[in-house]
């Protein structure tokens, strides 16, 4: 079992990490991920919720790496890396909760 540790004074980040119960929706949506200090990567979103997302098969990123997720024709969203696991990819927390209408738009792109 994977252990995730996040110590942060940011109340949103702490709440999002503690409440991992936000409903997640499995999706398969192409996107671009640009971690600070790294080159942009083409990724596929695997699942998404109002508070975060996961991507398949990215190179390892240190925890808390700030990133910008770009979903073509939807928008750009700031996030932080939370976990990474060999063969699974990585999980990220949005800096700001997604608006439910934006989440619905992203989910619809996977259909």
GROMACS .gro file of C-alpha atoms in nm:
model
  111
    1UNK     CA    1   0.000   0.000   0.000
    2UNK     CA    2   0.125   0.346  -0.091
    3UNK     CA    3   0.179   0.599   0.189
    4UNK     CA    4   0.126   0.965   0.105
    5UNK     CA    5   0.261   1.237   0.328
    6UNK     CA    6   0.179   1.604   0.287
    7UNK     CA    7   0.279   1.863   0.541
    8UNK     CA    8   0.175   2.208   0.434
    9UNK     CA    9   0.041   2.522   0.598
   10UNK     CA   10  -0.192   2.587   0.302
   11UNK     CA   11  -0.540   2.515   0.438
   12UNK     CA   12  -0.683   2.421   0.097
   13UNK     CA   13  -0.399   2.180   0.029
   14UNK     CA   14  -0.433   2.021   0.371
   15UNK     CA   15  -0.811   1.985   0.336
   16UNK     CA   16  -0.784   1.839  -0.014
   17UNK     CA   17  -0.525   1.589   0.103
   18UNK     CA   18  -0.724   1.488   0.409
   19UNK     CA   19  -1.055   1.458   0.225
   20UNK     CA   20  -0.967   1.218  -0.054
   21UNK     CA   21  -1.334   1.120  -0.078
   22UNK     CA   22  -1.425   1.357  -0.361
   23UNK     CA   23  -1.594   1.146  -0.629
   24UNK     CA   24  -1.345   1.057  -0.900
   25UNK     CA   25  -1.447   0.987  -1.256
   26UNK     CA   26  -1.245   0.760  -1.482
   27UNK     CA   27  -1.162   0.940  -1.805
   28UNK     CA   28  -0.923   0.920  -2.097
   29UNK     CA   29  -0.857   1.277  -2.206
   30UNK     CA   30  -0.537   1.402  -2.375
   31UNK     CA   31  -0.373   1.696  -2.202
   32UNK     CA   32  -0.037   1.867  -2.154
   33UNK     CA   33   0.144   1.887  -1.822
   34UNK     CA   34   0.419   2.144  -1.762
   35UNK     CA   35   0.596   2.091  -1.429
   36UNK     CA   36   0.801   2.389  -1.310
   37UNK     CA   37   1.161   2.333  -1.419
   38UNK     CA   38   1.074   2.052  -1.661
   39UNK     CA   39   0.972   2.027  -2.025
   40UNK     CA   40   0.607   2.005  -2.122
   41UNK     CA   41   0.473   1.650  -2.145
   42UNK     CA   42   0.181   1.508  -2.336
   43UNK     CA   43  -0.025   1.298  -2.094
   44UNK     CA   44  -0.361   1.126  -2.068
   45UNK     CA   45  -0.584   1.210  -1.773
   46UNK     CA   46  -0.688   0.883  -1.606
   47UNK     CA   47  -0.930   1.017  -1.350
   48UNK     CA   48  -1.048   1.354  -1.224
   49UNK     CA   49  -1.242   1.516  -0.941
   50UNK     CA   50  -1.308   1.869  -0.826
   51UNK     CA   51  -0.987   1.858  -0.621
   52UNK     CA   52  -0.741   1.664  -0.836
   53UNK     CA   53  -0.650   1.425  -1.115
   54UNK     CA   54  -0.415   1.145  -1.207
   55UNK     CA   55  -0.219   1.083  -1.525
   56UNK     CA   56  -0.075   0.767  -1.673
   57UNK     CA   57   0.293   0.701  -1.735
   58UNK     CA   58   0.475   1.021  -1.652
   59UNK     CA   59   0.835   1.048  -1.540
   60UNK     CA   60   0.881   1.071  -1.166
   61UNK     CA   61   0.823   1.416  -1.017
   62UNK     CA   62   0.917   1.521  -0.664
   63UNK     CA   63   0.619   1.571  -0.432
   64UNK     CA   64   0.483   1.927  -0.430
   65UNK     CA   65   0.619   2.012  -0.775
   66UNK     CA   66   0.404   2.291  -0.914
   67UNK     CA   67   0.256   2.213  -1.255
   68UNK     CA   68   0.026   2.361  -1.513
   69UNK     CA   69  -0.225   2.127  -1.672
   70UNK     CA   70  -0.356   2.234  -2.012
   71UNK     CA   71  -0.664   2.068  -2.155
   72UNK     CA   72  -0.712   2.189  -2.513
   73UNK     CA   73  -1.032   2.390  -2.564
   74UNK     CA   74  -1.105   2.378  -2.189
   75UNK     CA   75  -0.832   2.573  -2.012
   76UNK     CA   76  -0.521   2.581  -1.797
   77UNK     CA   77  -0.513   2.476  -1.432
   78UNK     CA   78  -0.242   2.504  -1.169
   79UNK     CA   79  -0.172   2.194  -0.962
   80UNK     CA   80   0.088   2.024  -0.740
   81UNK     CA   81   0.221   1.671  -0.763
   82UNK     CA   82   0.113   1.455  -0.470
   83UNK     CA   83   0.226   1.101  -0.546
   84UNK     CA   84   0.402   0.896  -0.808
   85UNK     CA   85   0.418   0.520  -0.837
   86UNK     CA   86   0.621   0.314  -1.083
   87UNK     CA   87   0.395   0.177  -1.354
   88UNK     CA   88   0.088   0.374  -1.240
   89UNK     CA   89   0.177   0.736  -1.306
   90UNK     CA   90   0.110   1.029  -1.077
   91UNK     CA   91  -0.155   1.208  -0.879
   92UNK     CA   92  -0.203   1.584  -0.855
   93UNK     CA   93  -0.408   1.828  -0.647
   94UNK     CA   94  -0.552   2.138  -0.811
   95UNK     CA   95  -0.441   2.465  -0.649
   96UNK     CA   96  -0.805   2.579  -0.665
   97UNK     CA   97  -1.107   2.351  -0.672
   98UNK     CA   98  -1.250   2.310  -1.021
   99UNK     CA   99  -1.584   2.464  -1.099
  100UNK     CA  100  -1.840   2.183  -1.140
  101UNK     CA  101  -1.928   2.306  -1.491
  102UNK     CA  102  -1.563   2.278  -1.599
  103UNK     CA  103  -1.544   1.930  -1.449
  104UNK     CA  104  -1.855   1.830  -1.645
  105UNK     CA  105  -1.700   1.966  -1.966
  106UNK     CA  106  -1.381   1.764  -1.911
  107UNK     CA  107  -1.576   1.447  -1.836
  108UNK     CA  108  -1.788   1.497  -2.149
  109UNK     CA  109  -1.469   1.508  -2.362
  110UNK     CA  110  -1.396   1.150  -2.254
  111UNK     CA  111  -1.727   1.009  -2.375
   0.00000   0.00000   0.00000
